[in-house]
CSV table of C-alpha atoms in Angstrom, one decimal:
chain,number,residue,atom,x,y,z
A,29,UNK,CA,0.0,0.0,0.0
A,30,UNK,CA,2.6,2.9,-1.1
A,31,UNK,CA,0.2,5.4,-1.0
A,32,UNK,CA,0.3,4.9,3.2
A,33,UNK,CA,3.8,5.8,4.0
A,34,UNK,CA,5.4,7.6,6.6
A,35,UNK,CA,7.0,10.8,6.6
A,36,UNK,CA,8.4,12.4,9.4
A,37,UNK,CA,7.5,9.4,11.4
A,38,UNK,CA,4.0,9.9,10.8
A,39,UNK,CA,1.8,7.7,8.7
A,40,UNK,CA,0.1,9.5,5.8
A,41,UNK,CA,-2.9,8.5,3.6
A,42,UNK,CA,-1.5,10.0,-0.1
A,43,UNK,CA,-1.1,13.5,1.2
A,44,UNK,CA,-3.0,13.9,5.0
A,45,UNK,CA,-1.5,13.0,7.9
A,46,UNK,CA,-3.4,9.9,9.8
A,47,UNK,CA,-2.3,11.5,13.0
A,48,UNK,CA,-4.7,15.4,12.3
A,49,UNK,CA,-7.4,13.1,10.6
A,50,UNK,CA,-7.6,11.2,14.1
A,51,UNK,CA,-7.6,14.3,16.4
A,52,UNK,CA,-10.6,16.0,13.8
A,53,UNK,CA,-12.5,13.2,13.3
A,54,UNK,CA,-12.0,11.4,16.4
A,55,UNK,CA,-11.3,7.3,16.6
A,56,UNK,CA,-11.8,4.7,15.7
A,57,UNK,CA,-12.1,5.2,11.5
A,58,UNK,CA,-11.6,3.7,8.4
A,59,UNK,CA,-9.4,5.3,5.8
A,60,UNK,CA,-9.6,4.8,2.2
A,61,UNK,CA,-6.9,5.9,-0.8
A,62,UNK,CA,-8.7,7.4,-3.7
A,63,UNK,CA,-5.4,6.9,-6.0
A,64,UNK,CA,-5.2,3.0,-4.5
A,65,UNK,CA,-8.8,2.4,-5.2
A,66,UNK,CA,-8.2,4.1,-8.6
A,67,UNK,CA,-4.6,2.6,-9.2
A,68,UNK,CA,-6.1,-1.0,-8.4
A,69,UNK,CA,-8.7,-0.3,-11.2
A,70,UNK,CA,-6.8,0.2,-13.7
A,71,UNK,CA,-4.8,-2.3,-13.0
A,72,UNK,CA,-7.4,-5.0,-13.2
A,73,UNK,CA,-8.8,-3.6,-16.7
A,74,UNK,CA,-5.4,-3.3,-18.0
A,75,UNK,CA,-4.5,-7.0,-17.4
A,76,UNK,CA,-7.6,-8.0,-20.2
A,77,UNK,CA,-6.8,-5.5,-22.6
A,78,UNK,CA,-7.8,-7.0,-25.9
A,79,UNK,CA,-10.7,-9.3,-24.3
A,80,UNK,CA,-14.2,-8.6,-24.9
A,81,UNK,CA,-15.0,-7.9,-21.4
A,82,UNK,CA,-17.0,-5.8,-18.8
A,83,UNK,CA,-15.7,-5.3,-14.8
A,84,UNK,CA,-18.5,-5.4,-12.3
A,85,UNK,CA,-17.1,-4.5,-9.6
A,86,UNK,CA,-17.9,-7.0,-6.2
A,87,UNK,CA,-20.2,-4.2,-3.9
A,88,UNK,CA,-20.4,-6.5,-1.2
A,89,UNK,CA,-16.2,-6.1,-0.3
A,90,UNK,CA,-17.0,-2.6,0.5
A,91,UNK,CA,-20.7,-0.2,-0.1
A,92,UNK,CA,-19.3,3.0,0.7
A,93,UNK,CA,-21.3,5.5,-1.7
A,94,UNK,CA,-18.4,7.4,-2.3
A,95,UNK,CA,-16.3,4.0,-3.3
A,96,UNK,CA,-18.8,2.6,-5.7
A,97,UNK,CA,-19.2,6.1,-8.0
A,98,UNK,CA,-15.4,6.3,-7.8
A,99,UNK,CA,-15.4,2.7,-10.0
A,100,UNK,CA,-18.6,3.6,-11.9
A,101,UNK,CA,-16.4,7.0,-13.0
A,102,UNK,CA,-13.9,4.8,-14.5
A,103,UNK,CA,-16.2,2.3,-16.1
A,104,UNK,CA,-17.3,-0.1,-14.0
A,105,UNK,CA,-20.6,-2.5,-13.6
A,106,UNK,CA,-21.4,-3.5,-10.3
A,107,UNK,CA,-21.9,-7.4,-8.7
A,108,UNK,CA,-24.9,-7.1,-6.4
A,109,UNK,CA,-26.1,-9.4,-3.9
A,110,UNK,CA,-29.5,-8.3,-2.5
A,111,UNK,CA,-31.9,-5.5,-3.3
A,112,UNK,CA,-30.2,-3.2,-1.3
A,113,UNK,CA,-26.6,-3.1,-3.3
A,114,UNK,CA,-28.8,-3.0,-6.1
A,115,UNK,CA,-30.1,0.3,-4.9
A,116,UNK,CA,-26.9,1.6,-3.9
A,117,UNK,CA,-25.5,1.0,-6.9
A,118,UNK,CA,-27.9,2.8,-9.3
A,119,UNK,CA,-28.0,5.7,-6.6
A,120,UNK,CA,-24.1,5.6,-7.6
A,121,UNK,CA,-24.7,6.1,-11.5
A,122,UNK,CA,-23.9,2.6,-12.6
A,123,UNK,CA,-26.5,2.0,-15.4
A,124,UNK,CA,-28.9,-0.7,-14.6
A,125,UNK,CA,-28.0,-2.4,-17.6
A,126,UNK,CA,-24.2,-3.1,-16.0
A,127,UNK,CA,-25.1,-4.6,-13.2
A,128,UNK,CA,-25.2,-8.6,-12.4
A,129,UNK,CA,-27.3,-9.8,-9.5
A,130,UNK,CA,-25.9,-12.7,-8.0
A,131,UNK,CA,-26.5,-14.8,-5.0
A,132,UNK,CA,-28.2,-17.8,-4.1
A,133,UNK,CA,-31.3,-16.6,-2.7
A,134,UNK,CA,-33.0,-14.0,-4.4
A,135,UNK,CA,-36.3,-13.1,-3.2
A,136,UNK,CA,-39.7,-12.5,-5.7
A,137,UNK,CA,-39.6,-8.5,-4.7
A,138,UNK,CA,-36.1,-8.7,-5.2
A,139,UNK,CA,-36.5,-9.9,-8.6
A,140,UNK,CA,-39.3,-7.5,-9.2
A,141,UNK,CA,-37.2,-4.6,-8.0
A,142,UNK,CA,-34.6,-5.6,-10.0
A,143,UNK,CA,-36.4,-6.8,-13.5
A,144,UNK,CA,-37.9,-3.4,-13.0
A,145,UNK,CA,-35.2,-1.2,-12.8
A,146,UNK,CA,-33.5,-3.2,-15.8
A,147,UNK,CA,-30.9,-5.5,-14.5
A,148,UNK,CA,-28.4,-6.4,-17.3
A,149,UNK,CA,-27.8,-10.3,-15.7
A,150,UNK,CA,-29.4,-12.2,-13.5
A,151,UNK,CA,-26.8,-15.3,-12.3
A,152,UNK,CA,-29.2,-18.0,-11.7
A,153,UNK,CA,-28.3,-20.8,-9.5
A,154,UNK,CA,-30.5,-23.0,-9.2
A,155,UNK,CA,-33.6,-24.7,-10.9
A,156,UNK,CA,-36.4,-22.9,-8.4
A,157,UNK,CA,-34.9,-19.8,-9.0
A,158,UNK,CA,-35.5,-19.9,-12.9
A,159,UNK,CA,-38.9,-20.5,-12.2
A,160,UNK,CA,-39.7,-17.8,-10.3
A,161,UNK,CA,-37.7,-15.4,-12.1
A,162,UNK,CA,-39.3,-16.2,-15.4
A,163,UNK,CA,-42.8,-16.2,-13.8
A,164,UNK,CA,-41.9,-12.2,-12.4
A,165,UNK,CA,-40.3,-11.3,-15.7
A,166,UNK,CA,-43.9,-12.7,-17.8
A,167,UNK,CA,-46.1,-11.0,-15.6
A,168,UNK,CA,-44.1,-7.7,-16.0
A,169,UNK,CA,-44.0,-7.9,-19.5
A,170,UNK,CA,-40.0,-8.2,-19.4
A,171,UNK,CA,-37.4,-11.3,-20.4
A,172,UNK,CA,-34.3,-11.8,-18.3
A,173,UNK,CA,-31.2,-11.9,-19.3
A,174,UNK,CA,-29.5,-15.2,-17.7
A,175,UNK,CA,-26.3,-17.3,-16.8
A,176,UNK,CA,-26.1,-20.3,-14.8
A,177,UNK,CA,-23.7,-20.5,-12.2
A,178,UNK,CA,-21.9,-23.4,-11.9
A,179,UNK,CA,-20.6,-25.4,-9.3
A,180,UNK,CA,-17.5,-27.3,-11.0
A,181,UNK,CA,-16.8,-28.8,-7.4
A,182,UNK,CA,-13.3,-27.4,-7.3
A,183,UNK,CA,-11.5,-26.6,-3.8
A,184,UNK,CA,-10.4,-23.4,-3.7
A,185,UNK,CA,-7.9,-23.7,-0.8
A,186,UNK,CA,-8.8,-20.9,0.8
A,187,UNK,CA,-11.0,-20.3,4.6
A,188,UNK,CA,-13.5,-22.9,4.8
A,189,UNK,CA,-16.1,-20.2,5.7
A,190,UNK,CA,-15.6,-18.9,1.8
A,191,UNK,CA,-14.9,-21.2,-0.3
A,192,UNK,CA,-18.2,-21.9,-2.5
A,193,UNK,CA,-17.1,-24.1,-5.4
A,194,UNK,CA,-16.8,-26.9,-4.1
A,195,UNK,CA,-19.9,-29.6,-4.1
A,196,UNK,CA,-22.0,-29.5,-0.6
A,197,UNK,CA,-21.7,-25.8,-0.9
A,198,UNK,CA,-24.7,-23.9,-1.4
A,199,UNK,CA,-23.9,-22.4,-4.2
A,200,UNK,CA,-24.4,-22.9,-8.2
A,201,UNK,CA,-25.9,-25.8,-10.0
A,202,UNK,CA,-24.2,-28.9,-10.5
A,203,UNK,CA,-22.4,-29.6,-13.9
A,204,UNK,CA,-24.9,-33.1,-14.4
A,205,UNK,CA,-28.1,-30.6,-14.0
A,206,UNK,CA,-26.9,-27.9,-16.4
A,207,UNK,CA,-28.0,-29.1,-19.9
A,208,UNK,CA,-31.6,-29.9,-17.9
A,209,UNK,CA,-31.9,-26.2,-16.8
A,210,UNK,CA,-30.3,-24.8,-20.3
A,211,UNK,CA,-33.4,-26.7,-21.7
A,212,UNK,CA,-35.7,-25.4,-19.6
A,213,UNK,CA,-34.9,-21.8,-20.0
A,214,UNK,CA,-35.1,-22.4,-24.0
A,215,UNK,CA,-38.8,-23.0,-23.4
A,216,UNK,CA,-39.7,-20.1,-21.1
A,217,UNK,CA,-40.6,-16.9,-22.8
A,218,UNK,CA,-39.7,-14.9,-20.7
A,219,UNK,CA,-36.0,-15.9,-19.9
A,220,UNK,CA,-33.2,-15.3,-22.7
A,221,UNK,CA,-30.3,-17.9,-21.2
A,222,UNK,CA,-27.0,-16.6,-22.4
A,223,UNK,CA,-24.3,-18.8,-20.9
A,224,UNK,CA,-22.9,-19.5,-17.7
A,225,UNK,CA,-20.9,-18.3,-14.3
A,226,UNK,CA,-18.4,-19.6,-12.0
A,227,UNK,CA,-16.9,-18.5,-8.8
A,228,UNK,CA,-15.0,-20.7,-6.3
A,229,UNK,CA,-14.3,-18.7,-3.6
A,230,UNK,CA,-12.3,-15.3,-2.3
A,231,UNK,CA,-9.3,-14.8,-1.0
A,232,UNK,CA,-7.5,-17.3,-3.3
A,233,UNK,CA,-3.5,-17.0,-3.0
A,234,UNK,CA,-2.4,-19.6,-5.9
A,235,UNK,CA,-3.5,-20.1,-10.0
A,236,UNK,CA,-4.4,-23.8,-10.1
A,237,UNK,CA,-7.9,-23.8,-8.8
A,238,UNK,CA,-8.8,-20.8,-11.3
A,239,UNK,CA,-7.3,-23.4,-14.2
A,240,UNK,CA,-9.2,-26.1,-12.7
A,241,UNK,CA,-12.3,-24.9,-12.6
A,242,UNK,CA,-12.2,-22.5,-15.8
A,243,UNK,CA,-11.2,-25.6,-17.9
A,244,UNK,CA,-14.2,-27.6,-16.5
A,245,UNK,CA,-17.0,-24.9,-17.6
A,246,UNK,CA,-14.6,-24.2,-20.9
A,247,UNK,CA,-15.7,-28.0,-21.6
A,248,UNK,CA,-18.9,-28.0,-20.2
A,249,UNK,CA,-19.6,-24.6,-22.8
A,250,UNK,CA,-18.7,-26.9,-25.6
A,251,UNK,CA,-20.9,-29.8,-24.8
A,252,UNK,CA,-23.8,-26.9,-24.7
A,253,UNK,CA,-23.0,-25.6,-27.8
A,254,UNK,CA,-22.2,-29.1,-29.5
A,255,UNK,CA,-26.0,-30.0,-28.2
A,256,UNK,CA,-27.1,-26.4,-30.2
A,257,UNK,CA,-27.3,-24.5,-27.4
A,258,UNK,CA,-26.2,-20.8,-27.4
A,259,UNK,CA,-23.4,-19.5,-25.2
A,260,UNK,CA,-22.0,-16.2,-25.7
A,261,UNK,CA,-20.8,-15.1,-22.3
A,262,UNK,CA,-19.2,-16.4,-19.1
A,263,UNK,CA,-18.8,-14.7,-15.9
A,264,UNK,CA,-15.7,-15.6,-14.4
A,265,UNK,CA,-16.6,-13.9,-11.1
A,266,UNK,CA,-13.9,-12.7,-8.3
A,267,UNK,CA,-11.4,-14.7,-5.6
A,268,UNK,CA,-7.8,-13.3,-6.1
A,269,UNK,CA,-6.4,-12.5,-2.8
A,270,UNK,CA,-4.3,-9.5,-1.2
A,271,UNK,CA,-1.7,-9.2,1.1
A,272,UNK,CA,-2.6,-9.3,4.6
A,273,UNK,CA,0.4,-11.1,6.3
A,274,UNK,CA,3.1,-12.7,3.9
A,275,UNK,CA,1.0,-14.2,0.9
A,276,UNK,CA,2.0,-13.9,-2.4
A,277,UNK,CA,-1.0,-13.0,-4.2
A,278,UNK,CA,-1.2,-14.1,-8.4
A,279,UNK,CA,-0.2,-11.4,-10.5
A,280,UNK,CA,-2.9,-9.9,-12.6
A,281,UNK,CA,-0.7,-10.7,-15.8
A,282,UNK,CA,-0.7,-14.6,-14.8
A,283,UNK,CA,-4.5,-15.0,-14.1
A,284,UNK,CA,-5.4,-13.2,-17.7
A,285,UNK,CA,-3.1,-15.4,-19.1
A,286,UNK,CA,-5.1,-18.5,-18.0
A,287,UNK,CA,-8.1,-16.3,-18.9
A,288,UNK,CA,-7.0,-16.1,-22.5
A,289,UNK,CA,-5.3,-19.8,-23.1
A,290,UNK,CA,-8.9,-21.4,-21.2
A,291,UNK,CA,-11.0,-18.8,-23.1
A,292,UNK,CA,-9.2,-16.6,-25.7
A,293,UNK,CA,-10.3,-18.2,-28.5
A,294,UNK,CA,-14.3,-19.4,-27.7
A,295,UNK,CA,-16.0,-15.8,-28.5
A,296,UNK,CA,-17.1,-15.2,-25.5
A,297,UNK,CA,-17.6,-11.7,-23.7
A,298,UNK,CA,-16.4,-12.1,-19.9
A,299,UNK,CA,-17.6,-10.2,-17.0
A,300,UNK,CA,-15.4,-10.4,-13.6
A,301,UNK,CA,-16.3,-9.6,-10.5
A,302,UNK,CA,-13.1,-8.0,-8.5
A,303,UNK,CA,-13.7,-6.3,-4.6
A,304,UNK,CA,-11.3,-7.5,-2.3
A,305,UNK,CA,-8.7,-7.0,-4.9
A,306,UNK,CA,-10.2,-3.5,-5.7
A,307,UNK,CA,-10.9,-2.4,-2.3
A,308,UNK,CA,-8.9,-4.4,0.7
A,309,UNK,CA,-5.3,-3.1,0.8
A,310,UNK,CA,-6.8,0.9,-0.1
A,311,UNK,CA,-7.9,0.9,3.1
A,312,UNK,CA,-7.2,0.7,6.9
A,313,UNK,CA,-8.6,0.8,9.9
A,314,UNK,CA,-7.2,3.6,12.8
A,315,UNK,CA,-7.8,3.0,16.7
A,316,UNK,CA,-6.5,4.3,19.6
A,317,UNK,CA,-5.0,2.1,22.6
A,318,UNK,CA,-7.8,3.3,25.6
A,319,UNK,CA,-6.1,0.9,28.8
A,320,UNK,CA,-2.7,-1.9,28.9
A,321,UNK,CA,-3.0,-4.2,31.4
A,322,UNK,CA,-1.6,-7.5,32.6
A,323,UNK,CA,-4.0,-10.8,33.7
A,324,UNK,CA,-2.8,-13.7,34.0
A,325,UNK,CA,0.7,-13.6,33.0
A,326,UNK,CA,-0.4,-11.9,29.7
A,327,UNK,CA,-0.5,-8.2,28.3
A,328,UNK,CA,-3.3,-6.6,27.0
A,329,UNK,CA,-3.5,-3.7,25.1
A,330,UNK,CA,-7.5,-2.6,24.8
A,331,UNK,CA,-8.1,-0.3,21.7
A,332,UNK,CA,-11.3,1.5,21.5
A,333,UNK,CA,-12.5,0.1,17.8
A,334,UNK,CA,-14.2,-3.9,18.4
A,335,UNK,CA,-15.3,-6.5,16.0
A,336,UNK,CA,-18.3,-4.8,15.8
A,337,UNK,CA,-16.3,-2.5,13.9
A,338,UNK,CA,-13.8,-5.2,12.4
A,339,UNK,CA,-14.9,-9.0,12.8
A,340,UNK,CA,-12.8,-10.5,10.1
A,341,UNK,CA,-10.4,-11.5,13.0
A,342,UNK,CA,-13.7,-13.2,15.2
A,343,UNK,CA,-15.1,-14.8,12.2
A,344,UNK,CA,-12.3,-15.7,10.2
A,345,UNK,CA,-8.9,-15.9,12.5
A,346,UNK,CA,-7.7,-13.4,10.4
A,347,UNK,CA,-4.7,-11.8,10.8
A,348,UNK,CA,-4.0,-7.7,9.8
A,349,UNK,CA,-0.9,-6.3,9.9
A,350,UNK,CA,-0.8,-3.7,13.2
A,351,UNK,CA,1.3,-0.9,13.0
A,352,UNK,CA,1.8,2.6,14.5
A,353,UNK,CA,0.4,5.6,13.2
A,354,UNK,CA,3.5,7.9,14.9
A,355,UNK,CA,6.2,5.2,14.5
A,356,UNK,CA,8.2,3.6,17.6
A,357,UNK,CA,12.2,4.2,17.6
A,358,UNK,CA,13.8,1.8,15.8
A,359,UNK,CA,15.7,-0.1,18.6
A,360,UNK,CA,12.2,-0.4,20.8
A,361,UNK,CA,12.4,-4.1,21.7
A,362,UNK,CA,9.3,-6.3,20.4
A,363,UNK,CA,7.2,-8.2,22.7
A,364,UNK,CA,4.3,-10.6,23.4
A,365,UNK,CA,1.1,-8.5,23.6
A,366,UNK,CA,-3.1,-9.3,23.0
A,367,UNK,CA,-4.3,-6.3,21.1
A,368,UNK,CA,-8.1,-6.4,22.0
A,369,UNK,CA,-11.6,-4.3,21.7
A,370,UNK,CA,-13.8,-3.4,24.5
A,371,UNK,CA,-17.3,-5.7,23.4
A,372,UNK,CA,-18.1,-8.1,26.4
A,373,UNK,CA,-17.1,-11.5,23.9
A,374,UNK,CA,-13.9,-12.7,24.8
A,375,UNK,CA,-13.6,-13.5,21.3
A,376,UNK,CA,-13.1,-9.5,20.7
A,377,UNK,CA,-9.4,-9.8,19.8
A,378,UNK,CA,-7.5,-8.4,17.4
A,379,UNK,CA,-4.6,-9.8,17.5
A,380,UNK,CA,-2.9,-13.1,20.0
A,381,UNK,CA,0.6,-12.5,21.4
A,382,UNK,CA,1.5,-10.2,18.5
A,383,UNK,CA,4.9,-9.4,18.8
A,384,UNK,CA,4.9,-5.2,18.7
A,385,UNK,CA,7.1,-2.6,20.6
A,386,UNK,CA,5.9,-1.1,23.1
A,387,UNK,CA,2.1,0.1,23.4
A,388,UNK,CA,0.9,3.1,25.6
A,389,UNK,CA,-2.3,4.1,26.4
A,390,UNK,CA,-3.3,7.1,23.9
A,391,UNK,CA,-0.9,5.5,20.9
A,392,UNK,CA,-2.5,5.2,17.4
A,393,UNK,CA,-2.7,1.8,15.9
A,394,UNK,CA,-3.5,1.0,12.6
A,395,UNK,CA,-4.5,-2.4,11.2
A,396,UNK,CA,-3.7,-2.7,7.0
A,397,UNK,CA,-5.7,-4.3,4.6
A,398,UNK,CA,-9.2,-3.5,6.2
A,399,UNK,CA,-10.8,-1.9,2.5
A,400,UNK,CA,-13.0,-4.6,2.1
A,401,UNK,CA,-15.1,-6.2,4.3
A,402,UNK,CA,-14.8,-4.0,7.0
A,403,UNK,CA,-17.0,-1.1,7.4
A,404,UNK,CA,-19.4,-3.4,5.1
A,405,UNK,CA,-19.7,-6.0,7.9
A,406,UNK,CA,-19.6,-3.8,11.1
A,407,UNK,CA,-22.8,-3.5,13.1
A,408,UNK,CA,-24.4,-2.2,16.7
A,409,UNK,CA,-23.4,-4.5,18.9
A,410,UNK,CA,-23.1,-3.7,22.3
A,411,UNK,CA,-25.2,-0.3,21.1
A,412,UNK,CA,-21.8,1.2,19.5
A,413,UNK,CA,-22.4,3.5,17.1
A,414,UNK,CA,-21.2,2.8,13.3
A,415,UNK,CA,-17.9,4.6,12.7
A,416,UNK,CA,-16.8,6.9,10.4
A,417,UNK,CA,-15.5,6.3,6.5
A,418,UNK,CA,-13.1,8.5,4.9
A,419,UNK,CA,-11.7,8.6,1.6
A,420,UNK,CA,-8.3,10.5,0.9
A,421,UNK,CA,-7.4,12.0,-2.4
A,422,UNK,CA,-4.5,14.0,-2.7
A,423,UNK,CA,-4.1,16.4,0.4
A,424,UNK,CA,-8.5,16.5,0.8
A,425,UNK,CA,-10.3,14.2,2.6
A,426,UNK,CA,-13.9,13.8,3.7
A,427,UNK,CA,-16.0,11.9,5.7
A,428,UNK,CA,-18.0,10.1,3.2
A,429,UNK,CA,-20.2,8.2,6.4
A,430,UNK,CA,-20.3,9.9,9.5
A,431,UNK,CA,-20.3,8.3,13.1
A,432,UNK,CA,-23.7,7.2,13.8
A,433,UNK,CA,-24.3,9.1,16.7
A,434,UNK,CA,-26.1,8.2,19.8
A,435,UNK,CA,-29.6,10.0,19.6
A,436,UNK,CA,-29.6,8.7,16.3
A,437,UNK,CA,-29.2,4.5,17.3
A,438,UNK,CA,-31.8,4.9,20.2
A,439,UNK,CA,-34.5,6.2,17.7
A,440,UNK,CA,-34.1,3.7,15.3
A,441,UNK,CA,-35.9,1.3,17.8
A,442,UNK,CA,-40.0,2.1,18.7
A,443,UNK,CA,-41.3,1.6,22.0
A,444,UNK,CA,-45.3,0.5,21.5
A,445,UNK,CA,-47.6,2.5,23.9
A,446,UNK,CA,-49.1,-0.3,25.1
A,447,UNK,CA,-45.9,-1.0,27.0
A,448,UNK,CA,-46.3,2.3,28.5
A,449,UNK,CA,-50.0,1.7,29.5
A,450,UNK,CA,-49.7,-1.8,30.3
């Protein structure tokens, strides 16, 4: 992440001191790099130069407003998941007719919504969902464009909790059932079935599963076609991993060269669906250290963000890199230390016997890599108020979602009066 460098000992997001955002905005935060988020972009489009191709861009790695119209400036389509990305993503000017709704349980008003506002895709994933789609589209007087994802049953080697290729996930429509659903949409009127999609998983750190599955629906395309069917798009969906220890993520170069050998020469127009890759190492996440104490032989430092605010550590054992936003001398020996939130779960930890310099109350931590599904997973728990986005570009920053404050998160529940009478 170059454009989060220190000068003068200070961390920096492209031109704004970390340390003066903290003191005006107050902590904890996330911090996003307009140039990263842009540089990552072009990047990604760069790699397919010379492919018929559209980027949708993942919303679910991060929603942000602000994020979203910054990709649908340079170009890009969305990947939505529910009604409400949907929404989010129209109200960031990405025409209706680039966006692909995905995921495995699409409800009828969620199809409605969607069929009404002119979805370009619909990635349909199982044989119940066809039905109902074409049902929605007939009685609005609309066809749906479709793909069918595919489950090649292909392990993606990545966290158990998201990996989705393989077979026993919930995802996709096995390869045996395929040809029975392509036939089935050829006789509904209201469904135009287009070709198919394939994702395995995210956070993938090696090439092999990408061959492994691509090469499986390149074949099972074939054996459509060869049976007259007609397949003029694939959707090759998302998965390449970041850094957020010591992985050595594929090079953009080396997946589009698998793209092109599997694909290069079928005529197909491919759609991917990048976020973490987009989004995760543009961003961080800032807290301050409220309390150290020792218990039981062990140190704790106790920052004032919680996995209400970050959970990818709780739900995933993942780890972030944890540095200083004003750095420690270099000779400052390391040591053993639990970096932990405040929320009553003991399983509110950051971090297990991190070895760090050492940590005072009032210092600035920063964890890396926390663009993508961060802010986009954080909730209320424990009544903490949501905390504030902001995106950096140049030397100007704003706070593109403020900190919910506390008026604000009572109201949103409603007291009945019969509890008050009763």
């Amino acid at each position: 992440m170059t454009q989060f460098s220190y000068c003068g000992g200070v961390l920096f997001c492209e031109d704004v001191s970390i340390n003066d955002m903290a003191r005006n905005v107050g902590t904890p935060f996330y911090c996003y790099s307009a140039e990263a988020l842009e540089q990552n972009y072009r990047s990604f489009v760069g790699a397919f130069d010379g492919l018929d191709k559209e980027i949708c861009y993942a919303v679910k790695s991060n929603s942000n407003q602000a994020v979203i119209r910054l990709f649908a400036n340079l170009g890009a389509g969305a990947d939505v998941v529910s009604e409400g990305e949907l929404r989010r993503a129209l109200a960031a000017g990405i025409s209706p007719d680039k966006i692909v709704f995905s995921g495995v349980g699409k409800s009828r008003a969620e199809l409605t919504t969607a069929l009404e506002f002119g979805c370009g895709q619909f990635n349909v994933e199982s044989r119940p969902e066809l039905e109902l789609l074409s049902a929605v589209a007939a009685d609005l007087g609309k066809t749906a464009t479709v793909v069918f994802r595919v489950n090649p049953d292909v392990d993606a080697e990545t966290h158990d909790k998201i990996s989705t290729g393989r077979a026993g996930d919930k995802f996709g429509i096995e390869f045996e059932q395929i040809g029975e659903v392509y036939a089935r949409a050829e006789a509904l009127e209201a469904i135009d079935a287009r070709g198919l999609a394939v994702h395995i998983g995210s956070q993938l750190t090696r090439l092999d599963p990408f061959l492994a599955a691509f090469e499986k629906v390149a074949n099972l395309i074939n054996d459509l076609r060869m049976q007259g069917y007609s397949v003029d798009r694939v959707d090759l969906g998302g998965g390449l991993g970041i850094v957020y220890r010591d992985e050595n993520p594929p090079a953009l170069n080396d997946y589009a060269e698998i793209v092109q050998t599997v694909f290069g020469d079928m005529k197909l127009a491919l759609t991917f669906e990048p976020g973490r890759r987009l989004t995760g190492e543009a961003g961080i996440l800032v807290s301050e250290v409220i309390y150290v104490k020792e218990s039981g032989g062990r140190r704790f430092a106790i920052v004032d963000a919680a996995m209400n605010d970050l959970i990818r550590p709780t739900l995933y054992d993942a780890w972030h890199d944890i540095d200083f936003v004003v750095e420690k001398t270099a000779e400052t020996p390391l040591s053993p230390i639990d970096i932990v939130g405040p929320v009553c779960e003991t399983g509110d930890v950051f971090a297990v016997q991190r070895a760090m310099p050492e940590i005072d109350a009032g210092d600035l931590l920063l964890f890396r890599s926390a663009g993508a599904y961060g802010a986009v997973m954080s909730s209320t728990y424990n009544s903490r108020p949501l905390i504030p986005e902001i995106l950096v570009k140049g030397d100007q920053y704003a706070v593109v979602r403020p900190r919910l404050d506390y008026d604000q998160l009572i109201k949103m529940d409603i007291v009945p009066d019969w509890i008050f009478t009763g």
